[in-house]
Short mmCIF file of C-alpha atoms and ligand atoms in Angstrom, two decimals:
data_model
loop_
_atom_site.label_atom_id
_atom_site.label_comp_id
_atom_site.label_asym_id
_atom_site.label_seq_id
_atom_site.Cartn_x
_atom_site.Cartn_y
_atom_site.Cartn_z
CA MET E 265 0.04 -0.11 -0.35
CA THR E 266 1.03 3.68 -0.74
CA THR E 267 1.31 6.45 1.48
CA LEU E 268 0.21 9.33 -0.96
CA SER E 269 -0.12 12.65 -0.39
CA ILE E 270 -1.40 14.82 -2.84
CA VAL E 271 0.12 18.84 -2.86
CA VAL E 272 -2.71 21.91 -3.58
CA PRO E 273 -1.24 25.51 -4.07
CA CYS E 274 -3.39 28.13 -3.39
CA TYR E 275 -4.23 31.70 -3.84
CA ASN E 276 -7.04 33.16 -3.27
CA GLU E 277 -8.90 30.11 -3.41
CA GLU E 278 -11.25 30.62 -0.82
CA GLN E 279 -14.29 30.00 -3.67
CA VAL E 280 -13.09 26.95 -4.60
CA LEU E 281 -11.47 24.75 -1.50
CA ASN E 282 -15.13 23.37 0.18
CA GLU E 283 -15.19 21.75 -3.30
CA THR E 284 -12.33 20.51 -3.77
CA ALA E 285 -11.20 19.56 -0.61
CA ARG E 286 -14.55 16.90 -0.86
CA ARG E 287 -14.01 15.78 -4.21
CA LEU E 288 -10.41 15.16 -2.88
CA VAL E 289 -11.40 13.17 -0.01
CA ALA E 290 -14.17 11.35 -1.57
CA LEU E 291 -10.94 9.94 -3.39
CA MET E 292 -9.16 8.94 -0.90
CA ASN E 293 -11.62 7.05 0.70
CA GLN E 294 -12.25 5.78 -2.45
CA MET E 295 -8.59 4.60 -2.57
CA ALA E 296 -8.14 3.48 0.36
CA ASP E 297 -11.48 0.70 0.25
CA ALA E 298 -9.25 -0.32 -2.75
CA LYS E 299 -6.62 -1.04 -0.40
CA GLN E 300 -4.46 1.15 -2.64
CA ILE E 301 -2.97 3.28 -0.42
CA ASP E 302 -2.73 3.75 3.52
CA PRO E 303 -5.84 5.46 4.78
CA GLN E 304 -4.14 6.54 7.99
CA HIS E 305 -0.93 8.66 6.60
CA SER E 306 -1.79 9.41 3.67
CA THR E 307 -2.51 13.42 3.15
CA ILE E 308 -3.95 16.19 1.14
CA LEU E 309 -1.85 18.94 1.81
CA PHE E 310 -2.71 22.12 0.46
CA VAL E 311 -0.10 24.96 0.37
CA ASN E 312 -1.17 28.51 1.38
CA ASP E 313 0.52 30.98 -0.79
CA GLY E 314 0.14 34.01 0.68
CA SER E 315 -3.45 34.68 0.00
CA SER E 316 -5.24 37.75 1.09
CA ASP E 317 -8.87 36.17 1.29
CA GLN E 318 -10.02 33.42 4.22
CA THR E 319 -8.16 31.29 2.10
CA TRP E 320 -5.86 30.26 5.48
CA PRO E 321 -9.12 29.77 8.11
CA LEU E 322 -10.67 27.50 5.62
CA ILE E 323 -7.73 24.89 5.16
CA ALA E 324 -7.40 25.25 9.04
CA SER E 325 -11.16 24.64 9.51
CA LEU E 326 -10.64 21.74 7.21
CA HIS E 327 -7.53 19.97 9.03
CA LYS E 328 -10.14 19.96 12.05
CA THR E 329 -13.27 18.69 10.15
CA LEU E 330 -12.35 16.51 7.52
CA PRO E 331 -9.57 13.32 7.32
CA TYR E 332 -5.92 13.43 4.75
CA VAL E 333 -6.33 16.89 5.51
CA CYS E 334 -2.96 19.08 6.65
CA GLY E 335 -2.15 22.77 5.45
CA VAL E 336 1.06 25.31 4.98
CA LYS E 337 1.00 28.37 5.60
CA LEU E 338 3.91 30.48 3.44
CA ALA E 339 4.58 33.86 5.10
CA GLY E 340 4.18 35.50 2.12
CA ASN E 341 3.29 35.31 -1.97
CA VAL E 342 6.19 33.32 -3.95
CA GLY E 343 4.45 32.31 -7.04
CA HIS E 344 2.96 28.45 -7.64
CA GLN E 345 5.89 26.85 -8.73
CA ASN E 346 7.64 28.11 -5.65
CA ALA E 347 4.81 27.52 -3.25
CA LEU E 348 4.58 23.81 -5.10
CA MET E 349 8.10 23.25 -4.12
CA ALA E 350 6.76 24.13 -0.73
CA GLY E 351 4.61 21.61 -0.67
CA LEU E 352 6.83 18.84 -2.00
CA ASP E 353 9.33 19.76 0.30
CA THR E 354 6.78 18.41 3.20
CA ALA E 355 5.17 16.11 1.55
CA ARG E 356 8.14 14.25 0.69
CA THR E 357 8.45 13.73 4.62
CA LEU E 358 5.17 12.55 5.26
CA ALA E 359 4.74 10.29 2.06
CA ASP E 360 6.06 7.89 -0.95
CA ALA E 361 4.22 9.13 -3.67
CA ILE E 362 3.31 12.73 -4.30
CA ILE E 363 1.49 14.48 -6.60
CA SER E 364 1.32 17.90 -7.29
CA ILE E 365 -2.80 19.54 -8.37
CA ASP E 366 -4.05 23.05 -8.72
CA ALA E 367 -6.29 23.89 -6.76
CA ASP E 368 -9.19 24.85 -9.27
CA LEU E 369 -9.09 20.80 -10.04
CA GLN E 370 -9.43 21.62 -13.75
CA ASP E 371 -6.94 18.58 -14.22
CA ASP E 372 -8.71 15.25 -13.51
CA ILE E 373 -8.50 13.84 -10.42
CA ASN E 374 -9.88 10.51 -11.64
CA VAL E 375 -6.50 9.30 -13.46
CA ILE E 376 -5.07 9.96 -9.93
CA PRO E 377 -5.23 5.77 -8.85
CA GLU E 378 -3.98 5.16 -12.50
CA MET E 379 -1.06 7.84 -11.84
CA VAL E 380 -0.67 5.57 -8.11
CA THR E 381 -1.07 1.78 -10.21
CA LEU E 382 1.69 3.02 -12.05
CA PHE E 383 4.13 4.14 -9.52
CA ALA E 384 3.73 1.12 -8.31
CA GLU E 385 4.94 -0.68 -11.03
CA GLY E 386 8.09 1.23 -10.48
CA ASN E 387 7.42 4.55 -12.29
CA ASP E 388 9.29 7.06 -10.43
CA ILE E 389 7.82 9.69 -12.17
CA VAL E 390 4.10 10.39 -13.91
CA TYR E 391 3.42 13.32 -15.96
CA GLY E 392 -0.34 14.03 -16.37
CA VAL E 393 -1.06 15.18 -19.98
CA ARG E 394 -4.65 16.62 -21.37
CA ARG E 395 -5.29 15.42 -24.75
CA GLU E 396 -7.11 18.67 -26.23
CA ARG E 397 -7.43 22.21 -24.50
CA THR E 398 -11.11 22.24 -25.59
CA THR E 399 -11.91 24.20 -22.72
CA ASP E 400 -9.02 26.76 -22.84
CA THR E 401 -9.47 29.77 -25.00
CA TRP E 402 -8.28 30.20 -28.19
CA PHE E 403 -5.54 32.36 -27.21
CA LYS E 404 -4.36 30.49 -23.76
CA ARG E 405 -4.59 27.44 -26.13
CA ASN E 406 -2.05 29.02 -28.99
CA THR E 407 0.06 31.37 -26.39
CA ALA E 408 0.83 28.14 -25.01
CA LEU E 409 1.66 25.66 -27.96
CA GLY E 410 4.05 29.36 -29.25
CA PHE E 411 5.43 29.44 -25.27
CA TYR E 412 6.12 25.37 -25.45
CA HIS E 413 7.78 25.77 -29.50
CA LEU E 414 9.93 28.27 -27.99
CA MET E 415 11.15 26.87 -24.87
CA ARG E 416 12.36 23.90 -27.51
CA TRP E 417 13.41 26.29 -29.58
CA TRP E 418 16.25 27.20 -26.79
CA GLY E 419 16.92 24.31 -25.75
CA VAL E 420 14.18 24.09 -22.62
CA ARG E 421 13.01 19.90 -23.02
CA SER E 422 9.35 19.60 -21.43
CA VAL E 423 6.47 17.15 -22.07
CA TYR E 424 4.00 18.65 -24.76
CA ASN E 425 0.80 19.72 -22.66
CA HIS E 426 1.74 18.76 -19.38
CA ALA E 427 1.16 21.37 -16.45
CA ASP E 428 2.33 20.94 -12.61
CA PHE E 429 -0.26 17.75 -12.53
CA ARG E 430 1.94 14.71 -11.12
CA LEU E 431 3.24 11.88 -9.16
CA MET E 432 6.71 11.70 -8.33
CA SER E 433 8.53 9.37 -5.80
CA ARG E 434 9.77 10.38 -2.71
CA ARG E 435 13.18 10.25 -3.99
CA ALA E 436 12.31 11.81 -7.23
CA VAL E 437 11.71 15.34 -4.36
CA GLU E 438 13.97 14.80 -3.31
CA GLN E 439 16.65 14.86 -6.35
CA LEU E 440 14.58 17.62 -7.11
CA GLY E 441 16.02 19.49 -4.14
CA GLN E 442 19.07 19.53 -5.52
CA TYR E 443 18.48 21.54 -7.88
CA ARG E 444 18.31 24.62 -6.82
CA GLU E 445 17.61 27.79 -8.90
CA ARG E 446 15.69 30.25 -7.49
CA ASN E 447 13.85 31.07 -10.61
CA LEU E 448 11.81 27.75 -10.58
CA PHE E 449 10.47 26.45 -13.76
CA LEU E 450 9.60 22.49 -12.58
CA ARG E 451 8.23 21.38 -15.72
CA GLY E 452 11.45 21.94 -17.34
CA ILE E 453 13.99 20.62 -14.49
CA VAL E 454 11.43 17.02 -13.40
CA PRO E 455 12.21 15.81 -17.30
CA LEU E 456 16.44 16.33 -16.02
CA ILE E 457 15.81 14.13 -12.78
CA GLY E 458 16.63 11.05 -15.01
CA TYR E 459 13.97 8.26 -13.56
CA LYS E 460 11.92 6.31 -14.69
CA THR E 461 8.73 7.57 -15.98
CA ALA E 462 5.22 6.82 -17.40
CA GLN E 463 2.24 9.05 -18.40
CA VAL E 464 -1.72 9.37 -18.16
CA TYR E 465 -4.30 10.94 -20.32
CA TYR E 466 -7.21 13.06 -19.27
CA ASP E 467 -9.32 16.12 -20.30
CA ARG E 468 -8.65 19.41 -19.07
CA ALA E 469 -12.12 20.67 -17.63
CA GLU E 470 -13.36 24.37 -17.11
CA ARG E 471 -12.32 26.32 -13.71
CA PHE E 472 -15.66 25.17 -11.80
CA ALA E 473 -15.86 28.35 -9.36
CA GLY E 474 -13.43 31.85 -9.22
CA GLU E 475 -11.15 32.83 -11.44
CA SER E 476 -7.47 32.36 -13.19
CA LYS E 477 -4.95 33.39 -10.61
CA TYR E 478 -2.82 33.62 -13.86
CA PRO E 479 -3.56 37.02 -16.21
CA LEU E 480 -1.21 37.13 -19.63
CA SER E 481 0.83 39.76 -17.28
CA LYS E 482 2.07 36.59 -15.08
CA MET E 483 2.07 34.36 -18.18
CA ILE E 484 4.84 36.43 -19.60
CA ASN E 485 6.79 37.12 -17.16
CA PHE E 486 6.87 32.65 -16.14
CA ALA E 487 7.45 32.59 -20.55
CA ILE E 488 10.69 35.21 -19.48
CA ASP E 489 11.37 33.40 -16.48
CA GLY E 490 11.41 30.14 -17.62
CA ILE E 491 13.54 30.85 -20.55
CA THR E 492 16.41 33.11 -18.24
CA SER E 493 16.67 30.20 -15.93
CA PHE E 494 17.24 28.19 -18.11
CA SER E 495 19.72 29.41 -21.28
CA VAL E 496 22.18 31.95 -21.92
CA ALA E 497 20.46 32.40 -25.33
CA PRO E 498 19.81 35.41 -26.02
CA VAL E 499 22.69 37.11 -24.72
CA ARG E 500 24.83 35.26 -26.77
CA MET E 501 22.05 36.54 -29.76
CA ILE E 502 24.11 39.54 -28.62
CA ILE E 503 26.95 37.55 -29.93
CA TYR E 504 25.77 37.12 -32.92
CA ILE E 505 24.43 39.68 -34.20
CA GLY E 506 28.06 41.63 -33.23
CA LEU E 507 29.10 39.51 -35.52
CA ALA E 508 26.82 40.04 -38.43
CA PHE E 509 27.97 43.97 -37.94
CA ILE E 510 31.68 43.67 -37.92
CA LEU E 511 31.06 41.36 -41.62
CA ILE E 512 28.68 44.02 -42.62
CA SER E 513 31.78 46.60 -42.10
CA VAL E 514 33.50 44.26 -44.19
CA ILE E 515 31.46 44.10 -46.71
CA MET E 516 31.66 47.83 -46.24
CA LEU E 517 35.52 48.30 -46.74
CA GLY E 518 34.53 46.93 -50.34
CA TYR E 519 32.16 49.32 -51.30
CA VAL E 520 34.41 52.14 -49.67
CA ILE E 521 37.28 51.32 -51.62
CA VAL E 522 35.22 51.08 -54.40
CA SER E 523 34.13 54.17 -53.92
CA LEU E 524 37.66 55.92 -53.75
CA ALA E 525 38.78 54.48 -56.61
CA ASN E 526 36.26 55.85 -58.24
CA GLY E 527 36.21 58.95 -57.00
CA THR E 528 32.58 59.34 -55.82
CA ALA E 529 33.08 58.77 -52.55
CA VAL E 530 32.08 62.52 -50.06
CA PRO E 531 35.66 63.41 -47.99
CA GLY E 532 35.17 61.98 -44.37
CA TRP E 533 32.62 59.40 -45.67
CA SER E 534 34.61 56.43 -45.94
CA SER E 535 36.04 56.13 -42.58
CA LEU E 536 32.70 57.71 -41.31
CA LEU E 537 30.78 54.77 -42.06
CA LEU E 538 33.34 52.03 -42.24
CA SER E 539 33.60 52.87 -38.21
CA LEU E 540 29.76 52.87 -37.54
CA TRP E 541 29.40 49.53 -38.42
CA PHE E 542 33.02 48.32 -36.83
CA ILE E 543 32.82 49.91 -33.80
CA GLY E 544 28.40 49.39 -33.72
CA GLY E 545 29.31 45.22 -34.17
CA SER E 546 32.61 45.42 -31.22
CA VAL E 547 29.94 47.01 -28.75
CA LEU E 548 27.88 44.63 -28.99
CA LEU E 549 30.36 41.51 -29.87
CA SER E 550 31.66 42.57 -26.35
CA ILE E 551 28.89 43.18 -23.95
CA GLY E 552 27.57 39.68 -24.91
CA ILE E 553 29.96 37.86 -24.42
CA VAL E 554 30.59 40.04 -20.69
CA GLY E 555 26.47 38.84 -21.02
CA GLU E 556 27.97 35.32 -21.24
CA TYR E 557 29.79 35.38 -18.20
CA ILE E 558 27.73 37.33 -15.71
CA GLY E 559 24.81 35.11 -17.11
CA LYS E 560 26.48 31.88 -16.19
CA ILE E 561 27.65 33.55 -12.97
CA TYR E 562 23.74 34.66 -12.24
CA LEU E 563 22.45 30.77 -12.88
CA GLU E 564 24.95 29.67 -10.04
CA VAL E 565 24.74 32.30 -7.45
CA LYS E 566 21.26 32.32 -6.81
CA ALA E 567 20.63 30.57 -3.48
CA ARG E 568 18.04 32.15 -2.03
CA PRO E 569 15.31 30.40 0.25
CA ARG E 570 12.73 29.71 -2.13
CA TYR E 571 9.75 30.46 0.97
CA ASN E 572 9.30 30.43 4.47
CA ILE E 573 6.85 28.70 6.46
CA GLU E 574 4.93 30.09 8.66
CA GLU E 575 2.77 28.00 10.05
CA ILE E 576 2.04 24.02 9.74
CA CYS E 577 -1.44 21.65 10.21
CA LEU E 578 0.18 17.84 9.92
CA LYS E 579 -1.69 14.81 11.36
CA GLU E 580 -1.08 13.87 14.97
N1 UDP S 15 -0.73 29.62 -7.58
C1 UDP S 15 -0.17 29.33 -6.63
N2 UDP S 15 0.61 30.94 -6.37
C2 UDP S 15 0.30 32.30 -6.97
C3 UDP S 15 -0.55 32.22 -8.29
C4 UDP S 15 -1.37 30.63 -8.54
O1 UDP S 15 0.07 29.18 -5.23
O2 UDP S 15 0.58 33.70 -7.13
C5 UDP S 15 -1.88 28.88 -7.68
C6 UDP S 15 -3.90 28.48 -7.96
O3 UDP S 15 -4.42 28.93 -6.54
C7 UDP S 15 -3.89 27.11 -8.53
C8 UDP S 15 -2.81 27.02 -9.20
O4 UDP S 15 -1.63 28.26 -8.36
O5 UDP S 15 -3.93 26.18 -7.37
C9 UDP S 15 -2.70 27.32 -10.87
O6 UDP S 15 -3.65 28.35 -10.86
P1 UDP S 15 -4.76 29.40 -12.02
O7 UDP S 15 -5.78 27.82 -12.24
O8 UDP S 15 -5.37 30.22 -11.42
O9 UDP S 15 -3.70 29.15 -13.48
P2 UDP S 15 -4.67 28.64 -14.34
O10 UDP S 15 -5.62 27.31 -14.66
O11 UDP S 15 -5.44 29.79 -15.01
O12 UDP S 15 -3.59 28.62 -15.75
MG1 MG S 16 -6.13 26.67 -13.11
#
C-alpha cells in the first residue's frame, strides 16, 4: 500500500476550497477502500501561498473537520512554482508518492488511481498529460503552444500539454531538491531528473469557480523566467548580432574602396561609414561576451530561500 500525499497550492482560492477538499477526500476514501493507499498516513496538503482572502482560515478549519487534510501556510506570496516546491518538500517527509495538482481541479482527479498504480509498478514520475485544450480559449491554447515551441527552440525540453499535474516518488522529489535555482520552472527541471517515467491522459475541465490566478502579465513573466533561468541564449544572440555587424563592416570596406577608386566618395564619408559598423559590431560583441559570463554567474549564485513556512497543520 502506498502512502500518498496530494499537494495543492492555493492562492486566493476560498471559492473553490470546500468543493476541492470534498472531492479529494472522496477520492482518497475510494482509493483507501480499494486498498491502494494507506488511509492512516496519506494526506491532502494545501499550501497557502500568501492569500489575502479567507483561504488559510478555511484550510485550518478543513484540517479540523475532514480526514487527510493538512495545511502549510507560507509567510508571503512566492508564486505557484515556489509554493508547489514548499508543498513537495513538506510532503516528501510524509509520503512515498506525491501528487501535485491545482486547487481549481481543472485536471481530472479520476486519473490519480492510475497514477498510483503506475507508481506501484515502478515509475518514479508519472506525468498527467491533457488530451485536448478545447476548454481553454483560443488565445490561451495558442500562447501555450507558442511558448512550448519557443522553449524547445531555446533548448528547454518539457512534456507537451503537461503542466504541474504529476506524481513523483519520494526519491524523485528529493532529487528535485538538489536543483537549487531560485527561478523555478518545474516542468523544465523534472524531465532532467531522469528516473523512469510514465504518462496518463485526461481531458482538462474548466475552472469550476473563481478566476484564473494567471493573467496574461503573469503568463509572460512565467515565460521569461522559464527562458532566462534555463539558457543564456538571449545574451549569446547579442554576440551573433555583433559578429554580423562586423561582417557588414568588411563588406562596407569593399564598397568604400570601390567608391574611393571611382572618385565618387565625399571626403570623410569612408572613415565614418566604416567606423559606424565596426564600432557598433565590436560593442555588441563585447557586451554579449560579458553578458554571457554574467549570465553564467547569475545562474549559479542564486541561493536565496524559495519560501518561508509560517505555520503548519499536520496529522498528529
Ligand atoms: N497559484 C499560487 N500562487 C500564485 C498564483 C497561483 O499558488 O501566485 C496557484 C493557484 O491557486 C492554483 C494554481 O496555482 O492552484 C494554478 O493557478 P490557476 O488555476 O489560476 O492558473 P490557470 O489554470 O488559469 O493557468
Ligand atoms: Mg487553473
